[in-house]
Structure formats: C-alpha cells, structure tokens
XYZ file of C-alpha atoms in Angstrom:
570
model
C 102.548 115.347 62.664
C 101.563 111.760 62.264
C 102.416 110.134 65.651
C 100.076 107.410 66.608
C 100.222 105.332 69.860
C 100.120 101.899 68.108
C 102.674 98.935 70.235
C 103.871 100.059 73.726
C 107.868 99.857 73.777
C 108.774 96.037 74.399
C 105.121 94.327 73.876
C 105.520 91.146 71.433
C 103.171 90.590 68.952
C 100.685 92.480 66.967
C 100.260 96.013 67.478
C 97.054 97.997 66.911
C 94.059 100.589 68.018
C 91.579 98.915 70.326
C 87.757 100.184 69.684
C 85.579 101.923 71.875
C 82.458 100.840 74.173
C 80.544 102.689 76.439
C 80.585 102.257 80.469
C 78.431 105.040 81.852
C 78.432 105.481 85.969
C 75.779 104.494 87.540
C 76.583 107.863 89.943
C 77.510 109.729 86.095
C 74.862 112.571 86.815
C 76.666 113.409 90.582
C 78.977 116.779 90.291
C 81.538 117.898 92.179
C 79.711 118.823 95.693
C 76.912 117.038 95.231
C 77.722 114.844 98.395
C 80.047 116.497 101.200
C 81.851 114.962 104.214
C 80.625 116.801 107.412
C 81.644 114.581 110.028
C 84.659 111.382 110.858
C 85.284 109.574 114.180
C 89.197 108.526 113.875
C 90.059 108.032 116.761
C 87.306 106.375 119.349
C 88.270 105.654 122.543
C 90.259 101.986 123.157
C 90.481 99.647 119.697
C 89.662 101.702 116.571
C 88.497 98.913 114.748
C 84.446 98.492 114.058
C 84.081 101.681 115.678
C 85.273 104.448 113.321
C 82.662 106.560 110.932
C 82.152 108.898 108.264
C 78.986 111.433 108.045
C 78.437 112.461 104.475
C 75.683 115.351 103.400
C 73.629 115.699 100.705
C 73.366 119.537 100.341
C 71.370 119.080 97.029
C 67.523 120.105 96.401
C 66.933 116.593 95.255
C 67.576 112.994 95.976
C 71.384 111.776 95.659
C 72.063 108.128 95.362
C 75.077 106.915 96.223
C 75.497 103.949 94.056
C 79.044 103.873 91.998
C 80.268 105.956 94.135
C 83.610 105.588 95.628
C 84.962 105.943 99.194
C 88.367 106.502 99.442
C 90.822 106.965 102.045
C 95.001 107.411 102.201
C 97.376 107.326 105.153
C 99.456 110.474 103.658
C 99.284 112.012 100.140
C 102.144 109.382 98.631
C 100.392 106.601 99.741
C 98.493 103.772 98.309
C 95.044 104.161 98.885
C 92.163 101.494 100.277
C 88.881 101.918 98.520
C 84.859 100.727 99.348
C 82.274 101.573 96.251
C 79.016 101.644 96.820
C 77.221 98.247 94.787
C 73.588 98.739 95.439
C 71.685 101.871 95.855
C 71.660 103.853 98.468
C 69.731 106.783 98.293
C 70.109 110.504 100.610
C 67.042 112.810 100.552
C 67.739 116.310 100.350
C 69.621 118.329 103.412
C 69.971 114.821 104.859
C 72.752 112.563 106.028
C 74.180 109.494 106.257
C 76.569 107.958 108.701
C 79.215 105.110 107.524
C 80.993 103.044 109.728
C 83.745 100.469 109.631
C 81.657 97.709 111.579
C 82.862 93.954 110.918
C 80.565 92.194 113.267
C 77.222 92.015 114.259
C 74.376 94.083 113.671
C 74.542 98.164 112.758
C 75.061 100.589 116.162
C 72.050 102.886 115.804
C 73.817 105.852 114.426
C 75.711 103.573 111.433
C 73.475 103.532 108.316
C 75.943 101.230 106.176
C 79.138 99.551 106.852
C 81.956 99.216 104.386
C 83.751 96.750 106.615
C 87.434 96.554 106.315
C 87.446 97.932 103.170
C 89.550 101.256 103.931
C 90.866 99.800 107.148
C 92.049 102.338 109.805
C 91.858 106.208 109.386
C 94.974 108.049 110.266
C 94.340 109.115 114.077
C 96.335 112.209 112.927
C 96.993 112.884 109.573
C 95.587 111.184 106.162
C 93.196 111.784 103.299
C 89.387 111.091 102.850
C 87.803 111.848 99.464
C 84.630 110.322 97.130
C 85.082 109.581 93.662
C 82.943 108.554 90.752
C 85.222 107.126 88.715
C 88.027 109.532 87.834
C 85.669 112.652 88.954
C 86.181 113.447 92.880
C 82.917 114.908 94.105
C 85.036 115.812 97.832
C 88.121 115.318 99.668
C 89.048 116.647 103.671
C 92.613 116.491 105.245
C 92.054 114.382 108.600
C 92.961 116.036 111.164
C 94.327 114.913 115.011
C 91.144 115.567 117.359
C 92.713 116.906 120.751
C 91.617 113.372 122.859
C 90.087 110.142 121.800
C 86.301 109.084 121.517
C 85.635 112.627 119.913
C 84.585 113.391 116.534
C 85.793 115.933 114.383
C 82.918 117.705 112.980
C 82.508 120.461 110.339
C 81.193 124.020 111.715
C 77.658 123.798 112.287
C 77.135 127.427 112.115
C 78.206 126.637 107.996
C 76.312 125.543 104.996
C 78.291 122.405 104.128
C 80.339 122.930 101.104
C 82.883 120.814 99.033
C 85.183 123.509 98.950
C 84.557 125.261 102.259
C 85.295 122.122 103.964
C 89.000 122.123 102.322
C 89.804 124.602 105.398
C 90.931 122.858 107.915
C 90.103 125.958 110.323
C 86.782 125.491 109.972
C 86.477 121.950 111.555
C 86.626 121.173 115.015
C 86.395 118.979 117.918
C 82.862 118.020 118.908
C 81.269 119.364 121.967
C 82.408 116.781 125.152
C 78.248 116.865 125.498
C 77.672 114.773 122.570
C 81.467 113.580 120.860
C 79.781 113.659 117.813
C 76.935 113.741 116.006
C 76.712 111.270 113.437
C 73.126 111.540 111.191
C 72.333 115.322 112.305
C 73.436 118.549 111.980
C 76.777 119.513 113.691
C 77.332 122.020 116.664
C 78.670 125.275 115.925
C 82.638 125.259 116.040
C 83.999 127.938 119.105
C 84.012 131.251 118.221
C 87.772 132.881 118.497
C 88.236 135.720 120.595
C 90.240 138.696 120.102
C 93.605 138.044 118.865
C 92.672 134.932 117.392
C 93.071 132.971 120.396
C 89.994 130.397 121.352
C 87.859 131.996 124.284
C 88.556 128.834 126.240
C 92.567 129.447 126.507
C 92.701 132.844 128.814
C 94.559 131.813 131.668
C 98.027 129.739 132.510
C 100.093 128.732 135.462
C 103.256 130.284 135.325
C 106.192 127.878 136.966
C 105.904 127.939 140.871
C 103.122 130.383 141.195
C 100.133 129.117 143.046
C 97.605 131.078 140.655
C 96.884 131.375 137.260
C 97.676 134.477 135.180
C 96.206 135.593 131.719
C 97.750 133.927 128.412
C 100.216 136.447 126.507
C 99.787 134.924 123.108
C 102.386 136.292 120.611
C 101.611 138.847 118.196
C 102.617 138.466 114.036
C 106.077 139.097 114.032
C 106.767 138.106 118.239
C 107.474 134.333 117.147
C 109.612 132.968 114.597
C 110.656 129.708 112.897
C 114.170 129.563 113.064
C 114.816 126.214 112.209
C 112.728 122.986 110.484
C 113.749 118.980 110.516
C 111.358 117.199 108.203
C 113.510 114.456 107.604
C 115.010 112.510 110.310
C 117.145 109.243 110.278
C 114.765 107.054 111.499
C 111.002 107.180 112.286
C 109.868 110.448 111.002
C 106.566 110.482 113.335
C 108.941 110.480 116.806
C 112.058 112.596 115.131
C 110.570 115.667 113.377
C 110.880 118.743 115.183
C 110.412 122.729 114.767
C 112.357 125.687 116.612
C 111.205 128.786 117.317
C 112.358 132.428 118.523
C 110.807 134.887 120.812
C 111.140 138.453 119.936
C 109.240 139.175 123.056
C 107.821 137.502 126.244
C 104.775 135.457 124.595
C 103.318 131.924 125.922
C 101.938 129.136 123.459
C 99.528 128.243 125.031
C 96.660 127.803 122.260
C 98.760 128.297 119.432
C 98.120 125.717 116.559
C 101.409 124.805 114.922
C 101.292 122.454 111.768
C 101.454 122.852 108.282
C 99.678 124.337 105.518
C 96.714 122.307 105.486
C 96.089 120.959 109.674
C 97.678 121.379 113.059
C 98.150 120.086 116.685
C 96.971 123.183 119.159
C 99.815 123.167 122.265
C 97.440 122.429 125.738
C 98.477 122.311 128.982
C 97.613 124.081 132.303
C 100.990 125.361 132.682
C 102.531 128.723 131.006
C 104.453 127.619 128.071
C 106.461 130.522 128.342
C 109.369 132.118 125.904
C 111.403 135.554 127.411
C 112.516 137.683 124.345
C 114.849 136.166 122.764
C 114.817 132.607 124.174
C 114.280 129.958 121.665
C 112.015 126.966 122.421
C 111.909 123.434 120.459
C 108.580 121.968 119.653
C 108.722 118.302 118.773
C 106.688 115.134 117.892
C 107.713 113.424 121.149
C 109.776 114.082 124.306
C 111.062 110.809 125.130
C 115.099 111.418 123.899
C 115.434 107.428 123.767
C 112.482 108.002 121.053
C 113.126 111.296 119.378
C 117.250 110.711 118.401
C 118.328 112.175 121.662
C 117.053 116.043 121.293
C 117.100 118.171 124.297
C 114.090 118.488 126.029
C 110.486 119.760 124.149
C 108.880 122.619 125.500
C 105.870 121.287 123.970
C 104.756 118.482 121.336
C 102.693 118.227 118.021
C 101.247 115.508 115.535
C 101.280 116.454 111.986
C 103.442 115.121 109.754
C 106.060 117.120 107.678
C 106.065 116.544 104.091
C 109.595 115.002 103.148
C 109.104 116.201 99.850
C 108.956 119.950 100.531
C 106.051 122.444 102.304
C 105.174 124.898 104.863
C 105.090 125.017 108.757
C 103.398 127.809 110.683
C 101.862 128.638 113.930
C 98.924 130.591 114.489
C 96.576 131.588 117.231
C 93.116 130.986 116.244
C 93.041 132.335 112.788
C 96.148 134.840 112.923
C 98.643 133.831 111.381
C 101.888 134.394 113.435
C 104.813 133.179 111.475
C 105.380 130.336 108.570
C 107.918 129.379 106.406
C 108.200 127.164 103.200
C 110.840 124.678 102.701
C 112.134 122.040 99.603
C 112.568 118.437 99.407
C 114.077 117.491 102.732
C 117.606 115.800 102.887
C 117.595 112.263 104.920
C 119.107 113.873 108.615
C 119.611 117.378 107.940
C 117.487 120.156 109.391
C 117.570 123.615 107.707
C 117.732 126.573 109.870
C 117.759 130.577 109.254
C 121.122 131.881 109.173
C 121.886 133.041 112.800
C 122.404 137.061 112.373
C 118.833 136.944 110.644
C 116.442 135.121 113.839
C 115.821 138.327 115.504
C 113.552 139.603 112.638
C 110.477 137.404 111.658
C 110.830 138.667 107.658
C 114.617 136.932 107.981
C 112.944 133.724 107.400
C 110.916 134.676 104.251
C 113.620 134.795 101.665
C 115.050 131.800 100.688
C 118.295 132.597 100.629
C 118.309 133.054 104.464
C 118.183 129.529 104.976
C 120.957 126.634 104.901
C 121.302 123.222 105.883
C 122.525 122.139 109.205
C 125.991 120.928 109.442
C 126.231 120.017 113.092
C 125.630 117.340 114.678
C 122.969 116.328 117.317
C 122.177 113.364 119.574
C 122.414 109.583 118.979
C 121.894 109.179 115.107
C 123.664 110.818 113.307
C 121.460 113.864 112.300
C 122.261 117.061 111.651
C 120.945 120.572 113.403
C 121.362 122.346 116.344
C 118.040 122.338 118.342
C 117.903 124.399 121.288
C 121.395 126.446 120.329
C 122.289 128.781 118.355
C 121.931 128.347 114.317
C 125.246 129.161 112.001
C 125.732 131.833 109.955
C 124.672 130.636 106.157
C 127.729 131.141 103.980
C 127.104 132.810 100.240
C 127.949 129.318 98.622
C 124.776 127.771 100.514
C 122.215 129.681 101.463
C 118.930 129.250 100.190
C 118.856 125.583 100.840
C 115.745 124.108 98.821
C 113.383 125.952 99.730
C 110.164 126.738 97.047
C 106.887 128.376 96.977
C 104.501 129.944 94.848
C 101.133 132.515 94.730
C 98.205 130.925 95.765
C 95.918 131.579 92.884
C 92.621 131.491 95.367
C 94.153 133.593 98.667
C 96.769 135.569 96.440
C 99.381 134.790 99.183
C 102.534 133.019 99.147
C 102.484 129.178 100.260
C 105.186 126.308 100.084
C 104.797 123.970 96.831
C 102.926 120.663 97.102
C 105.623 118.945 95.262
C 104.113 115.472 93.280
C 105.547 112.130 93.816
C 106.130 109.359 91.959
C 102.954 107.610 90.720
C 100.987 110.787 91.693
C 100.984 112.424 88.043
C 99.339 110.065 85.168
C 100.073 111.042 81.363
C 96.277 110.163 80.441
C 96.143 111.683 76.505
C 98.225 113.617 73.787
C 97.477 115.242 70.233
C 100.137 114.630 68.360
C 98.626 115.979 64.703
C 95.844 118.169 65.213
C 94.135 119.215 61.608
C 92.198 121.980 62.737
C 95.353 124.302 63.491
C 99.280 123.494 62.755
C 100.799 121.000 65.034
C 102.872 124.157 66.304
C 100.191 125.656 67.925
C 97.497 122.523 68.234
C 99.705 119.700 69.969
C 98.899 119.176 73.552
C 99.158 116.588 76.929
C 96.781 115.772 79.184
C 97.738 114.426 82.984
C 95.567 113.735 85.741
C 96.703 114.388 89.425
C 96.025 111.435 91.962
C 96.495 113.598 94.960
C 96.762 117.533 95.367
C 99.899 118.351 93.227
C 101.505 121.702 91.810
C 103.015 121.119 88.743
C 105.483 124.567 89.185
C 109.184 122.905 88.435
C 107.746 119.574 86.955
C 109.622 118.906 83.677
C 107.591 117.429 80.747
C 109.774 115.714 77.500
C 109.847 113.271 74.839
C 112.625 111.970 72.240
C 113.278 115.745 71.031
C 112.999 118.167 73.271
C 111.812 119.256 77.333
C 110.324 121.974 79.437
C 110.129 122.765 82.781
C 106.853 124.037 83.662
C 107.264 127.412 85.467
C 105.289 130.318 87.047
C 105.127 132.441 90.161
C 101.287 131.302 90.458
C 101.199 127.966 91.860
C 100.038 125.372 89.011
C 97.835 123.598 90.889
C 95.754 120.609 90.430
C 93.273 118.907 92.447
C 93.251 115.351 93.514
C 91.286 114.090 90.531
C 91.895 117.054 88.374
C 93.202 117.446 84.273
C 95.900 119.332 83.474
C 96.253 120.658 79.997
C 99.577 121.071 78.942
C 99.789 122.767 75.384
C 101.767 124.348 72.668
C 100.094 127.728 73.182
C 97.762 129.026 75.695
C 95.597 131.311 73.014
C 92.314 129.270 72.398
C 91.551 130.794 69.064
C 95.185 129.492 67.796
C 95.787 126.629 69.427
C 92.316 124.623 68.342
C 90.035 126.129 71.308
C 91.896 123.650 74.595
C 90.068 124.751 77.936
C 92.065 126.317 80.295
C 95.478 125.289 79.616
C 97.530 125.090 83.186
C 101.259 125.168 81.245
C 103.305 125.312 77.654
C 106.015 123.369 76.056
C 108.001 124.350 72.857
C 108.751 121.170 71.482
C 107.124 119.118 69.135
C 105.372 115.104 68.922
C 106.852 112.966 66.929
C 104.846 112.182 63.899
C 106.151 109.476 62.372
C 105.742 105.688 63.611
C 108.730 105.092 65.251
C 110.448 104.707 68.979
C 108.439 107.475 71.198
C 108.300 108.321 74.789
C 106.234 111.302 76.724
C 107.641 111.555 80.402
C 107.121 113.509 83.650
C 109.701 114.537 86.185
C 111.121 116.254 89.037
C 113.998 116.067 90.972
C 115.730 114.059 88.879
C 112.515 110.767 89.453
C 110.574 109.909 86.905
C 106.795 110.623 87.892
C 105.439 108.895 84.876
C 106.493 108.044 81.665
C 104.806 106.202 78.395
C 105.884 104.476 75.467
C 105.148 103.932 71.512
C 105.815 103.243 68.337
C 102.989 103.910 65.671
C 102.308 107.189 63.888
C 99.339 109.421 64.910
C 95.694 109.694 63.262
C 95.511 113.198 61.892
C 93.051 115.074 64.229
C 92.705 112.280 66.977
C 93.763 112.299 70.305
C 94.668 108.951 72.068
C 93.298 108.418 75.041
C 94.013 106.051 78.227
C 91.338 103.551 79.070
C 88.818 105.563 81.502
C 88.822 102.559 83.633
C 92.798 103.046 84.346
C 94.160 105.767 86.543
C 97.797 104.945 87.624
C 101.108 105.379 86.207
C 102.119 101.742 86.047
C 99.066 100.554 84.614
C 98.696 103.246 81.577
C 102.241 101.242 80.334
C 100.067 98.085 79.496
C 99.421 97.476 75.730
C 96.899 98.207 74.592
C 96.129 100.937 77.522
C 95.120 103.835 74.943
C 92.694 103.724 72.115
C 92.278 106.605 69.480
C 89.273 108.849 70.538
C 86.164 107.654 68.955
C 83.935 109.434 66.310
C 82.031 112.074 67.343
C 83.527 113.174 70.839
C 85.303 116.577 69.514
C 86.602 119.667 71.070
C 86.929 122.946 70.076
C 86.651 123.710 66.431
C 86.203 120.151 65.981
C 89.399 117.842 66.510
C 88.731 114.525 67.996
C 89.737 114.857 72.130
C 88.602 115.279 75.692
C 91.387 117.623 76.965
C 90.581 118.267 80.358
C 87.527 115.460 80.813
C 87.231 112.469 81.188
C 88.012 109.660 79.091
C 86.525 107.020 77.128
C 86.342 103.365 77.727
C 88.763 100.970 75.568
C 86.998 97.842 74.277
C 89.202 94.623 74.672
C-alpha cells in the first residue's frame, strides 16, 4: 500500500510532510502512579469559591516534581474540561503531600501549599472527573463523588497504601471524620469499617412510622430488592427528573443502602424506617418537589448521581454487597425503560436484556413516558430488549453496563498504511487515543472501502489517556510485532494518493473522522502532532507528520503504536 497523509480534504495550497523536532516534558520521567490524589474538598460549607482543594501524594521512594504537570478537572465525562499546569517547580519529597487550593485572593490558608486560581473553576459538588496528565500520559484520575453534607472532605482510606489504581474504587473513599472534615497535608483517617451484611456499623437502628422507639434496620438481602424500572433521560433538567424504581421481594428498609451507578453513589439517610412490605414498589428520585421533578408521585427517598444518557448501570448496595443492578443503552429523550411486569417478582428478570422495554405511558406534566409508582407493562416480543448493553469486565470478570464514547471523546492519532516488514494484509493498523474512560465494544471503524464494528463479550476498554491499537491481525509475529492490539478490521488503506478518509462511529454520530489525499511512505506511520489531542484539531493541515528516522517498532517499521507521539515542526 502506498497511502500517505499529504493535503487534508479541502486545504488550499501546497501540500506536504512537516519535519520533526523534539519537545521533551519537563515531568517526561513521571509514570503512571507516580503522584496520586488522596484527598478533595468540593463542597465547603457556604460559597465554594477560594475554598475548594485537592491533596495529591507522592507514594514514590524519591523526590517527584511537579513541574509540566497537568491538573485537570471535568463536570461529567462528555464535557469540556478546565486545565492548570504546573510552570515552575514544585517539588514533593517522598511519602509526602501536597495540598492545592482554588484561592483567588489574598495570602495561602495554612493548609494550601499552591493555588491554581480559577483555573479549573468549580468541582462538581456531586459528580465530575479529576485526573493529572503529563502531556498525553495520565499519571491518575478519581470519579468525584457527593460527600453526605457540606464543609467535609472526601478522603481516601487511610487504613490504604495510596495507589493510582486502588483509588479508581469509589468504595474505598469516604467522608472525613466530623473531628477534623479533612485533612489536607497528612495522612487520612481510616474509612468505617462495614459490618455484617455490608451495612456501615453506624446505620443499626430506624424509626418505623408512628412508633415512639427505634427498631433495628432490616437491610435487604441479594435478590430481596430489585430495579424494575430506570429514567435516565428526562424532558427537561436531567439533575431534578431522573429517577429509579424498585421492588421488594420481602419486608427490607433502605436505610444505608448506596444507590448510584457503576462508578459512585448517594447512601439513603434519614432517622426514619424507609420501609418496603414484599412486594411494594418504592421510587427513588433526584428530588421530591413534583413542581421540580415533572410531576412524579411522591419519593420515598432521593439521590445525586447522575445517569449517563448515553447508556450504563444503576445498582444499590449495602456497604459492599451488592444487592441488585442492571445495565441499560443510550437513553431515549422522555422514555423510561422498565422490566416487563410478569418478570419484577424475580431479581434475575432484570438481567437479560430482552426483559426490558420502553415505557409507553404517560406520566405527569411533560410529556414523559413511564409509570413510576404503578405497575410496569408486559414487554411485547416486537420490543423487548430495549437498548440495553454490557460486557465482561476484563479486571473483576463480571458483567457491567458499557461506557459508551461520545463525540470528541475518541481521537484517530496514527495509521500504517504500507508496512514493509510484513504484507499490508497482516501489517496495516490505527491508533486512537481515549479522552475519557471509553469501551470501544460496538464502535465502528471505516474508510473509503470497507468497515468493522469492533466486537467482543470482554469489554474493550480504554483508559482516559490510553492507545488503542486497532490492527489487521492480532498475532505479533505476523502482523509486524504491534503491542497489545485491543480490536481487528478486515479491510484495507488505501495506497494510492488520492481522496481518503479513516472515521469512528457509533450510533449512527461520527466520533472522529480524518481526511487525505497523498500516498503513504512504505514502512512509515503518520503520526498526529504530540502537542494535539482532540478530534477537531487533528483535521488541521498539516496536523500529522510521517514518523521520523529511527523511532521503530517491532521488527523495525517506523511507528509508535500504542505511545506517544512525536512533535511536528512548523
């Protein structure tokens, strides 16, 4: 094949390969877990502003300096992100921290060891992402979560070594002790230990409705409570409209439970019994107020993590038991999906896919679609299994809704189009870089001649920050010796100059998609600028460069599949 990336598609003038120059990081030597978030305040009592912060820990034998580095933080996974990098040195000693803080004004509080200002404005009080970088390599990211009242930290388990990967579970963070709210520069307090039947020692007893005294908790069982039905999607403001249902298979109370998604979750408080009989269904909501929430009948409790619109899981658990969950696809605008009614009684009803259907019925004042706090329809043969998706978790070997990538979340970063060390059949490959946490299962990768849909029962999962490698073949000694290759496609580059396109979808959007004319080098990869990392930007001319001399791979083609790139000289 002779395909060479040459003139994007509709750039006048002259067309050719820019030339290389080298850009090192100043934080280059920094890996993966060399720095780890441990601590955030975000949500301090009153105004947030000037008083949030971020604890990072250095859990290195040596010296880290923090210089190039990147702070980064997102409202939700889709969303643009606000970013402060580090511009003069700022070195962390071994085992020690440093504390962050969003101060605008006046001198550092005594706990703040740098400010980065407005730069990342507010953190989501409930939901959001918080990651380093140096350049395109994330050394950590956490999921914020909702801390149960203002002015208290969330902290990582003290009892824990801090870890990059360990702190990727959300059930190992927690609310800081009301003693101290936080602990910003030092170590962090042990998290509460759970009790028996995964319930936190601290929820035993509840006040049943009319009763005088208290009487012990009767937390469900695996199996005793059931997701019956899911809105993700409402008309409206999604944060005030979403809402869950769920069945009792026997008399349980909430209180305690944590119910949220895959990845964080709101734990249901209150003195009273929040009680279910067997067989009573209860609706769980993001707000009571009907004038708020699109008129739906009154919560037994509330929660404050967001539903992804664009497919995932819900469960509730108590402590670290997992009670019930259930995985669900894109969401239509106003439609909840529900199990079909002769299959709520039985908590494996709402594992198969095809037990589910979209709502058809309407419910309060606009115009949605489900039937919260009544009974659920009976899904028809024509529509059952309304999009719902999941695959293997290839680290806990258990099932898990997709985390389905959004436009501008995917960026095509390099291709071989004519490999000389093996035939283009088995040599040709893509290279795409995740912006967020993506799986790639169902995402559909084409040019001028031919597609594939990228498929698997494992879930194809990337990283925020990650490569994919997307090849002919999976075989290293055939297809040139790739790394790991994450999926296949059967068709073949273009050679020849000529009109060229490589572009990702899924679900009928285009997640990224470049453009060119000129043939390929034989046994030369082109590569997109280092320096970019989004999907609009990598359509620029001159955006790509061939890979220089000297940085091979394998048995000796010219490529960084799965690293990063070089710098493009003007």
């Amino acid at each position: 094949m002779r395909l060479g990336l040459g003139c994007l598609v509709g750039w006048m003038g002259a067309c050719g390969l820019s030339a290389w120059e080298e850009e090192p990081q100043a934080c280059a030597a920094l890996l993966p877990g060399d720095v780890v978030i441990t601590e955030y305040l975000n949500d301090p009592t009153g105004a947030d502003t000037g008083r949030e912060y971020v604890e990072l820990h250095n859990p290195t034998r040596g010296t880290v300096d923090l210089l190039g580095v990147t702070l980064f933080t997102a409202r939700d996974e889709a969303a643009q992100e606000r970013v402060y990098t580090f511009t003069t040195g700022l070195p962390v000693d071994a085992g020690a921290f440093v504390v962050l803080g969003d101060v605008r004004e006046g001198a550092l509080p005594e706990h703040v060891d740098q400010t980065y200002g407005d730069a990342l404005g507010a953190l989501g009080n409930s939901a959001g992402l918080l990651g380093l970088r140096c350049g395109t390599r994330v050394l950590d990211t956490v999921v914020l979560g909702a801390p149960a009242k203002s002015g208290v930290a969330r902290t990582y388990d003290g009892r824990l070594v801090p870890d990059a990967e360990g702190n990727d579970d959300p059930s190992r963070w927690c609310d800081a002790p009301d003693a101290t709210r936080g602990s910003p520069g030092s170590a962090n307090a042990p998290c509460p230990a759970l009790a028996d039947g995964g319930v936190p020692s601290g929820v035993t007893t509840c006040l049943p409705p009319g009763a005088v005294s208290p009487r012990e908790v009767q937390p469900p069982r695996p199996g005793e409570l059931i997701i019956t039905e899911v809105m993700a999607n409402p008309r409206g403001d999604d944060t005030v409209g979403e809402w869950l249902e769920v069945r009792a298979t026997a008399p349980v109370d909430l209180n305690g439970l944590t119910v949220g998604t895959d990845t964080q979750g709101t734990r249901l408080e209150s003195e009273r019994c929040l009680s279910l009989a067997a067989g009573e269904s209860a609706l769980l909501a993001r707000r009571k107020e009907p004038e708020v929430n699109g008129g739906l009948p009154e919560p037994l409790a509330t929660f404050s993590v967001d539903l992804r619109n664009a497919g995932g899981g819900v469960a509730v658990r108590a402590g670290g038991v997992l009670i019930d969950s259930a995985l669900y696809g894109p969401a239509q605008d106003g439609v909840a999906i529900q199990v079909s009614a002769p299959l709520t009684a039985d908590a494996k009803g709402n594992d198969v896919a095809a037990s589910w259907c979209a709502a058809t019925e309407p419910y309060g004042d606009k115009g949605n679609l489900g039937t919260p706090g009544r009974g659920n329809r009976t899904c028809t043969g024509t529509d059952a299994g309304a999009a719902q998706a999941g695959c293997i978790d290839r680290t806990t070997g258990q099932p898990r809704a997709l985390r389905a990538p959004s436009v501008g979340s995917l960026v095509i970063t390099e291709f071989m189009a004519d490999p000389v060390a093996v035939p283009d059949a088995l040599g040709e490959w893509v290279e795409v870089l995740a912006l967020r946490e993506v799986d790639l299962n169902g995402v559909t990768l084409a040019n001028e001649a031919g597609s594939a849909v990228l498929e698997s029962p494992l879930c194809l999962s990337l990283k925020a920050g990650g490569f994919a490698v997307l090849a002919r073949g999976e075989d290293a000694s055939l297809n040139g010796g790739l790394p790991a290759v994450l999926g296949t496609f059967g068709f073949g580059l273009g050679n020849g100059a000529g009109a060229h396109v490589l572009k990702l979808s899924a679900q009928g959007a285009v997640l990224d998609a470049v453009a060119f004319t000129n043939a390929a080098s034989p046994g030369v990869s082109s590569q997109l600028d280092a320096r970019v990392r989004d999907a609009t930007r990598n359509d620029a001319a001159g955006a790509f460069c061939l890979t220089p001399a000297g940085v091979t791979y394998g048995v000796g083609d010219l490529g960084t599949p799965g690293r990063e790139n070089r710098t493009c000289a003007p």
